Amino acid sequence: MKFHYKCTTCGQEYQTDDVIYLCPKCEKTNEPDQPPRGVLKVLYDYQALTHNFEELKKQEFLPVLPIKSLSSLPNLRIGKTPLYSVRHIDNNKLDFELYIKDDSQNPTFSFKDRASAIVSAFAKEHGINTIVAASTGNAGSSLAGIAAAQQQNAIIYVPSSAPKAKLTQILMYGAELRTVDGNYDMAFDLSIEATQKHGWYNRNTAYNPLTIEGKKTVSFELFDQLGLVPDHIFVPVGDGVIISGVYKGYEDLLKLGIIDRMPTIVAVQAQGSSNLINNIFHNAFEYTPSKTIADSISVDVPRNFFMARDFICEYEGEVASVSDEEILHASKVLARNTGIFAEPAAAAAFAGFLKYYENGQLSKNTVNIVLSTGSGLKDLDAVQGII
Ligand SMILES: *Cc1c(COP(=O)(O)O)cnc(C)c1O
Ligand SMILES: [Zn+2]
């Protein structure tokens, strides 16, 4: 086997080729209203792998992906998204470098396709034909689209309050839409029940360990596009899976000896949904119910809290919270200065960047990245008040 799993809570390692979700030991200790323990991390035999980035790139990073063959991936362009340089903001010339990694240019217009593609490919290699997911909207619309491309069945649990575009995508791609009169956390529980009852393969983030392996590819691309490790990467955070994926990609490169330092990653949350950053330095996890215009990062209990916290602490990450007003403002500034129209969750990352910029926290000549995770066309209602 080319990879194995390690529990991020107890350290137990698992050598298995079968479907596995949380660490069976730690899962038993999980409690309601607390982030789950026992999320598994995928590890490779880093010593045995090539330490040559160009070599890895030639193989489309297959040696560090949890699948056997690239031909198992959907016949769509996943990732390989553009990195745009921004020189000015509102006519002010920037004295540092700023780049937008535009992941709205994925097949279903969000970053989530990176994860769906790997989960779907793994399913294909294991003869699994039905995949279920709970979602605030994008994970579901992504899985629906990727499953359509792969002739797989997708069953999606989503809060009925999800933006119309995301619900419409799910239906157009032919997935089975199960709307939930409740929040994402309820959708999550229902999808787990369905997995236990029907045996459907589950894509949920911070449950299925492979989603992070898909998400980490963004870091490989950034390294390829920049040829260096940037100083800051601003990442929008809900459950904390994307940010863990970004960390995991750089950590893989570090373990391979391809890079020798980590970037400073800034976890940006909406003020009304900041349970991850509010709890980073606390012993007991406490949450306040989330309320933000940025639906994709609106979560009560961040599912990948512990892994994200460990990454942020180990690699000296930073945190920022931004109000809905700042998110909407950022969305407008981004669109008008770059031609990139981002959904509110993605604009939150740019709002985090703007905060650093306005506070003079970005030194001259530093290299700064904003991860734009989803398209503005996914949520037109959110911006009606500012146009
Ligand atoms: C899912 C999502 C996020 C947040 O990712 P987490 O893994 O939940 O932290 C941010 N932006 C967009 C557009 C998303 O779809
Ligand atoms: Zn464990």
Coordinates of C-alpha atoms and ligand atoms in Angstrom, one line a residue:
M1 CA 0.0 0.0 0.0
K2 CA 1.3 3.4 -0.9
F3 CA -0.2 5.2 2.2
H4 CA -1.5 4.7 5.6
Y5 CA -3.6 6.6 8.2
K6 CA -2.7 8.1 11.5
C7 CA -5.1 9.2 14.1
T8 CA -4.6 12.9 14.8
T9 CA -5.9 12.4 18.4
C10 CA -4.3 9.2 19.7
G11 CA -1.5 8.6 17.1
Q12 CA -2.7 5.0 16.3
E13 CA -1.7 4.0 12.7
Y14 CA -4.0 2.1 10.4
Q15 CA -2.8 0.1 7.4
T16 CA -5.9 -0.6 5.4
D17 CA -7.1 -0.5 1.8
D18 CA -10.7 -0.4 2.9
V19 CA -13.0 2.5 3.5
I20 CA -12.2 4.1 6.9
Y21 CA -13.5 7.2 8.5
L22 CA -12.7 8.3 12.1
C23 CA -10.3 6.4 14.3
P24 CA -12.5 3.6 15.7
K25 CA -11.0 4.1 19.2
C26 CA -11.4 7.8 19.5
E27 CA -14.7 8.0 17.7
K28 CA -16.3 6.3 20.8
T29 CA -15.4 9.2 23.0
N30 CA -17.1 11.9 20.8
E31 CA -19.8 14.0 22.4
P32 CA -22.6 16.1 21.0
D33 CA -21.7 19.8 20.5
Q34 CA -18.0 19.1 20.6
P35 CA -15.7 18.8 17.6
P36 CA -15.0 15.2 16.7
R37 CA -11.8 13.5 17.8
G38 CA -10.1 10.8 15.8
V39 CA -9.9 12.5 12.4
L40 CA -7.4 10.5 10.4
K41 CA -4.4 11.9 8.5
V42 CA -3.1 10.2 5.4
L43 CA 0.7 9.6 5.4
Y44 CA 3.0 8.3 2.7
D45 CA 6.5 6.7 2.8
Y46 CA 8.2 10.1 2.3
Q47 CA 11.7 8.6 2.4
A48 CA 11.0 6.3 -0.5
L49 CA 9.4 9.0 -2.7
T50 CA 11.2 11.3 -5.2
H51 CA 12.4 14.5 -3.6
N52 CA 12.3 16.2 -7.0
F53 CA 9.4 18.6 -7.5
E54 CA 9.5 18.5 -11.3
E55 CA 9.4 14.7 -11.2
L56 CA 6.3 14.8 -9.0
K57 CA 4.7 17.4 -11.2
K58 CA 5.3 15.3 -14.3
Q59 CA 3.3 12.6 -12.5
E60 CA 0.5 15.1 -11.6
F61 CA 1.4 14.4 -7.9
L62 CA 0.1 10.8 -8.1
P63 CA 2.8 9.5 -5.7
V64 CA 1.3 11.7 -3.0
L65 CA -2.3 11.0 -3.8
P66 CA -4.4 8.2 -2.1
I67 CA -5.4 6.7 -5.5
K68 CA -3.9 4.2 -7.8
S69 CA -4.3 5.8 -11.2
L70 CA -4.9 9.2 -12.6
S71 CA -7.4 7.6 -15.0
S72 CA -9.8 7.2 -12.0
L73 CA -10.2 10.9 -11.8
P74 CA -13.1 12.6 -13.6
N75 CA -12.7 13.8 -17.1
L76 CA -12.9 17.4 -16.0
R77 CA -10.3 20.0 -15.2
I78 CA -9.9 19.8 -11.4
G79 CA -7.7 22.5 -9.8
K80 CA -4.9 23.8 -12.1
T81 CA -6.6 27.2 -11.4
P82 CA -5.0 30.5 -12.3
L83 CA -2.9 32.7 -9.9
Y84 CA -3.5 36.3 -10.7
S85 CA -1.1 39.1 -9.7
V86 CA -2.7 42.3 -8.3
R87 CA -0.6 45.4 -8.5
H88 CA -3.0 48.1 -7.4
I89 CA -6.0 48.5 -5.0
D90 CA -8.2 51.5 -5.6
N91 CA -5.3 53.3 -7.5
N92 CA -2.8 52.7 -4.7
K93 CA 0.2 50.8 -5.9
L94 CA 1.1 47.9 -3.6
D95 CA 4.7 47.7 -2.3
F96 CA 4.3 43.9 -1.6
E97 CA 3.2 41.2 -4.0
L98 CA -0.4 40.1 -3.9
Y99 CA -1.9 37.1 -5.8
I100 CA -5.4 35.7 -6.0
K101 CA -5.6 31.9 -6.4
D102 CA -8.9 31.7 -8.2
D103 CA -10.5 28.4 -7.3
S104 CA -13.9 29.5 -8.4
Q105 CA -12.6 28.3 -11.8
N106 CA -13.2 24.7 -10.9
P107 CA -15.9 22.7 -12.8
T108 CA -18.6 23.4 -10.2
F109 CA -17.2 26.8 -9.4
S110 CA -15.7 26.1 -5.9
F111 CA -12.6 24.8 -4.2
K112 CA -14.6 21.7 -3.1
D113 CA -14.0 20.0 -6.5
R114 CA -10.5 19.2 -5.4
A115 CA -11.8 17.0 -2.6
S116 CA -14.8 15.5 -4.5
A117 CA -12.5 14.4 -7.3
I118 CA -10.2 12.4 -5.0
V119 CA -13.1 10.9 -3.1
S120 CA -14.9 9.9 -6.3
A121 CA -11.7 8.4 -7.8
F122 CA -11.1 6.3 -4.6
A123 CA -14.8 5.2 -4.8
K124 CA -14.3 4.1 -8.4
E125 CA -11.1 2.2 -7.6
H126 CA -13.1 0.4 -4.8
G127 CA -16.1 -0.5 -6.9
I128 CA -18.4 1.9 -4.9
N129 CA -21.1 3.6 -6.9
T130 CA -23.1 5.7 -4.4
I131 CA -21.6 8.6 -2.5
V132 CA -23.4 10.7 0.1
A133 CA -22.5 14.1 1.6
A134 CA -23.8 16.7 3.9
S135 CA -23.1 20.2 2.9
T136 CA -23.7 23.9 3.4
G137 CA -24.1 23.9 -0.4
N138 CA -20.7 23.8 -2.2
A139 CA -19.6 20.3 -1.1
G140 CA -22.9 19.0 -2.3
S141 CA -23.0 20.8 -5.6
S142 CA -19.4 19.7 -6.1
L143 CA -20.0 16.1 -5.4
A144 CA -23.1 16.2 -7.6
G145 CA -21.2 17.5 -10.5
I146 CA -18.2 15.2 -10.1
A147 CA -20.4 12.2 -9.6
A148 CA -22.2 13.1 -12.8
A149 CA -19.0 13.1 -14.7
Q150 CA -18.1 9.7 -13.2
Q151 CA -21.4 8.0 -13.7
Q152 CA -21.8 7.7 -9.9
N153 CA -24.9 8.3 -7.8
A154 CA -24.8 11.2 -5.3
I155 CA -27.1 11.8 -2.4
I156 CA -26.8 15.3 -0.9
Y157 CA -28.1 16.6 2.5
V158 CA -28.3 20.4 2.6
P159 CA -30.1 22.9 4.7
S160 CA -33.1 24.2 2.8
S161 CA -31.8 27.7 3.4
A162 CA -28.8 27.1 1.1
P163 CA -28.5 29.6 -1.8
K164 CA -30.7 28.8 -4.7
A165 CA -27.8 28.5 -7.2
K166 CA -26.2 25.7 -5.1
L167 CA -29.5 23.8 -4.7
T168 CA -30.1 24.2 -8.5
Q169 CA -26.7 22.9 -9.3
I170 CA -27.3 19.7 -7.3
L171 CA -30.6 19.1 -9.1
M172 CA -29.2 19.9 -12.6
Y173 CA -26.3 17.5 -12.1
G174 CA -28.9 14.8 -11.4
A175 CA -28.1 14.1 -7.8
E176 CA -30.7 13.2 -5.1
L177 CA -31.3 16.3 -3.1
R178 CA -32.4 15.9 0.5
T179 CA -33.1 19.3 2.0
V180 CA -33.1 19.5 5.8
D181 CA -35.2 21.9 7.8
G182 CA -32.3 22.8 10.0
N183 CA -28.7 23.7 9.9
Y184 CA -25.6 22.0 8.4
D185 CA -24.9 20.2 11.7
M186 CA -28.3 18.4 11.3
A187 CA -27.6 17.6 7.7
F188 CA -24.3 16.2 8.8
D189 CA -25.9 13.8 11.3
L190 CA -28.5 12.7 8.8
S191 CA -25.8 11.8 6.2
I192 CA -23.9 9.7 8.8
E193 CA -27.1 7.9 9.6
A194 CA -27.7 7.2 5.9
T195 CA -24.1 5.9 5.6
Q196 CA -24.6 3.5 8.5
K197 CA -28.0 2.4 7.3
H198 CA -27.4 2.0 3.6
G199 CA -23.6 1.6 3.4
W200 CA -23.2 4.5 1.0
Y201 CA -19.7 6.0 0.9
N202 CA -19.5 9.2 2.8
R203 CA -17.7 12.3 1.5
N204 CA -18.2 14.5 4.6
T205 CA -15.2 16.6 5.4
A206 CA -13.4 15.9 8.7
Y207 CA -15.0 12.4 8.5
N208 CA -13.7 11.1 5.2
P209 CA -9.9 11.5 5.5
L210 CA -9.4 11.7 1.8
T211 CA -10.9 15.1 1.3
I212 CA -7.8 16.8 2.7
E213 CA -5.7 14.9 0.2
G214 CA -7.7 16.5 -2.6
K215 CA -7.6 19.9 -1.0
K216 CA -3.8 19.9 -0.5
T217 CA -3.2 20.0 -4.2
V218 CA -3.7 23.7 -4.1
S219 CA -0.4 24.1 -2.2
F220 CA 1.5 22.0 -4.8
E221 CA 0.1 24.3 -7.5
L222 CA 1.0 27.4 -5.6
F223 CA 4.6 26.2 -5.2
D224 CA 4.7 25.5 -8.9
Q225 CA 3.2 28.8 -9.9
L226 CA 5.4 30.9 -7.5
G227 CA 8.6 28.9 -7.4
L228 CA 8.8 29.8 -3.7
V229 CA 7.0 29.7 -0.4
P230 CA 4.8 32.8 0.1
D231 CA 4.8 34.8 3.3
H232 CA 1.1 34.9 3.9
I233 CA -1.8 32.8 2.7
F234 CA -5.3 34.1 3.6
V235 CA -7.8 31.2 3.8
P236 CA -11.5 31.3 4.6
V237 CA -12.4 28.9 7.4
G238 CA -15.6 27.2 8.4
D239 CA -15.0 23.6 9.4
G240 CA -11.2 24.0 9.0
V241 CA -10.7 21.4 6.3
I242 CA -9.5 23.7 3.5
I243 CA -7.0 25.3 5.7
S244 CA -5.8 21.9 6.9
G245 CA -5.5 20.9 3.3
V246 CA -3.3 23.9 2.5
Y247 CA -1.1 23.1 5.5
K248 CA -1.0 19.4 4.5
G249 CA 0.2 20.2 1.0
Y250 CA 3.1 22.3 2.3
E251 CA 3.8 19.8 5.1
D252 CA 4.2 17.0 2.4
L253 CA 6.6 19.3 0.5
L254 CA 8.5 19.9 3.7
K255 CA 8.7 16.2 4.5
L256 CA 9.9 15.6 0.9
G257 CA 12.7 18.2 1.5
I258 CA 11.3 20.2 -1.4
I259 CA 10.8 23.3 0.8
D260 CA 12.5 24.2 4.0
R261 CA 10.0 26.5 5.7
M262 CA 6.2 26.9 6.0
P263 CA 4.2 29.9 4.9
T264 CA 2.3 31.9 7.6
I265 CA -1.3 30.9 7.0
V266 CA -4.0 33.3 8.2
A267 CA -7.3 31.6 9.2
V268 CA -10.1 34.1 8.4
Q269 CA -13.5 33.6 9.9
A270 CA -16.7 35.6 9.8
Q271 CA -17.2 37.4 13.1
G272 CA -20.6 35.7 13.4
S273 CA -19.1 32.3 12.9
S274 CA -15.7 32.3 14.5
N275 CA -15.9 29.3 16.8
L276 CA -12.6 27.9 15.4
I277 CA -10.5 30.9 16.1
N278 CA -12.2 31.8 19.3
N279 CA -11.4 28.4 20.8
I280 CA -7.8 27.9 19.6
F281 CA -6.3 28.9 22.9
H282 CA -9.0 27.5 25.1
N283 CA -9.1 24.2 26.9
A284 CA -12.8 23.6 26.8
F285 CA -14.5 24.0 23.4
E286 CA -17.5 26.4 23.6
Y287 CA -19.5 27.7 20.7
T288 CA -22.0 30.4 19.9
P289 CA -24.6 29.6 17.2
S290 CA -23.3 30.9 13.9
K291 CA -24.9 33.8 11.9
T292 CA -23.2 35.2 8.9
I293 CA -24.0 36.1 5.3
A294 CA -21.1 33.8 4.2
D295 CA -23.1 30.6 4.2
S296 CA -20.1 28.4 3.2
I297 CA -18.2 29.2 6.4
S298 CA -21.3 29.3 8.7
V299 CA -20.8 26.4 11.1
D300 CA -21.5 26.0 14.8
V301 CA -19.0 23.2 15.7
P302 CA -16.0 23.2 13.3
R303 CA -15.7 19.6 12.3
N304 CA -11.9 19.7 11.8
F305 CA -11.2 21.9 14.8
F306 CA -8.5 19.8 16.3
M307 CA -6.5 19.2 13.2
A308 CA -6.7 22.8 12.1
R309 CA -5.7 24.0 15.6
D310 CA -2.7 21.7 15.7
F311 CA -1.5 22.9 12.3
I312 CA -2.0 26.6 13.3
C313 CA -0.1 26.1 16.6
E314 CA 2.6 24.0 15.1
Y315 CA 3.3 26.2 12.2
E316 CA 2.6 29.6 13.9
G317 CA -0.4 30.5 11.9
E318 CA -2.4 33.6 12.5
V319 CA -6.1 34.4 12.8
A320 CA -8.5 37.2 11.7
S321 CA -12.2 37.7 12.0
V322 CA -14.2 39.9 9.7
S323 CA -17.7 41.3 10.0
D324 CA -20.4 40.7 7.4
E325 CA -20.1 44.4 6.5
E326 CA -16.3 43.9 5.9
I327 CA -17.0 40.8 3.8
L328 CA -19.5 42.6 1.5
H329 CA -17.1 45.5 1.2
A330 CA -14.2 43.2 0.4
S331 CA -16.3 41.4 -2.2
K332 CA -16.9 44.7 -4.0
V333 CA -13.2 45.8 -3.7
L334 CA -12.1 42.5 -5.1
A335 CA -14.5 42.5 -8.0
R336 CA -13.8 46.1 -9.0
N337 CA -10.0 45.8 -8.7
T338 CA -9.5 42.4 -10.2
G339 CA -12.5 41.3 -12.2
I340 CA -13.0 38.4 -9.8
F341 CA -16.5 38.1 -8.4
A342 CA -16.3 35.8 -5.3
E343 CA -19.0 34.4 -3.1
P344 CA -19.1 35.8 0.5
A345 CA -17.1 33.0 2.1
A346 CA -14.3 33.6 -0.4
A347 CA -14.5 37.4 -0.1
A348 CA -14.0 36.8 3.7
A349 CA -10.4 35.7 2.9
F350 CA -9.9 38.9 0.9
A351 CA -11.4 40.9 3.8
G352 CA -8.8 39.3 6.1
F353 CA -6.1 40.5 3.6
L354 CA -7.6 44.0 3.5
K355 CA -7.5 44.1 7.3
Y356 CA -3.7 43.3 7.3
Y357 CA -3.1 45.7 4.5
E358 CA -4.9 48.6 6.2
N359 CA -3.2 47.9 9.5
G360 CA 0.2 48.0 7.8
Q361 CA 0.9 44.3 8.6
L362 CA 2.3 43.4 5.2
S363 CA 5.9 44.3 4.9
K364 CA 7.5 45.6 1.7
N365 CA 8.3 42.9 -0.9
T366 CA 6.5 40.1 0.9
V367 CA 4.5 37.6 -1.1
N368 CA 0.9 37.3 -0.2
I369 CA -1.8 35.0 -1.4
V370 CA -5.6 35.1 -1.1
L371 CA -7.4 31.9 -1.7
S372 CA -10.7 32.7 -3.5
T373 CA -12.7 29.6 -2.9
G374 CA -16.0 30.1 -4.7
S375 CA -17.8 32.1 -7.4
G376 CA -20.0 35.1 -6.6
L377 CA -22.7 33.8 -9.0
K378 CA -23.4 31.1 -6.4
D379 CA -25.1 33.7 -4.1
L380 CA -26.5 36.7 -5.8
D381 CA -28.9 37.6 -3.0
A382 CA -26.0 38.2 -0.6
V383 CA -24.7 41.3 -2.6
Q384 CA -28.0 42.9 -3.6
G385 CA -27.7 45.5 -0.8
I386 CA -24.3 46.8 -2.0
I387 CA -24.8 47.2 -5.7
Ligands
LIG1 C1 -16.3 25.0 2.2 C2 -15.9 26.4 1.9 C3 -15.1 27.1 2.7 C4 -14.6 26.7 4.0 O1 -14.0 25.5 4.1 P1 -13.9 24.6 5.4 O2 -13.1 23.4 5.1 O3 -15.3 24.4 5.9 O4 -13.2 25.5 6.4 C5 -14.7 28.4 2.3 N1 -15.2 28.9 1.1 C6 -16.0 28.2 0.3 C7 -16.5 28.9 -1.0 C8 -16.4 27.0 0.6 O5 -17.2 26.3 -0.2
ZN2 ZN -7.5 7.7 17.7

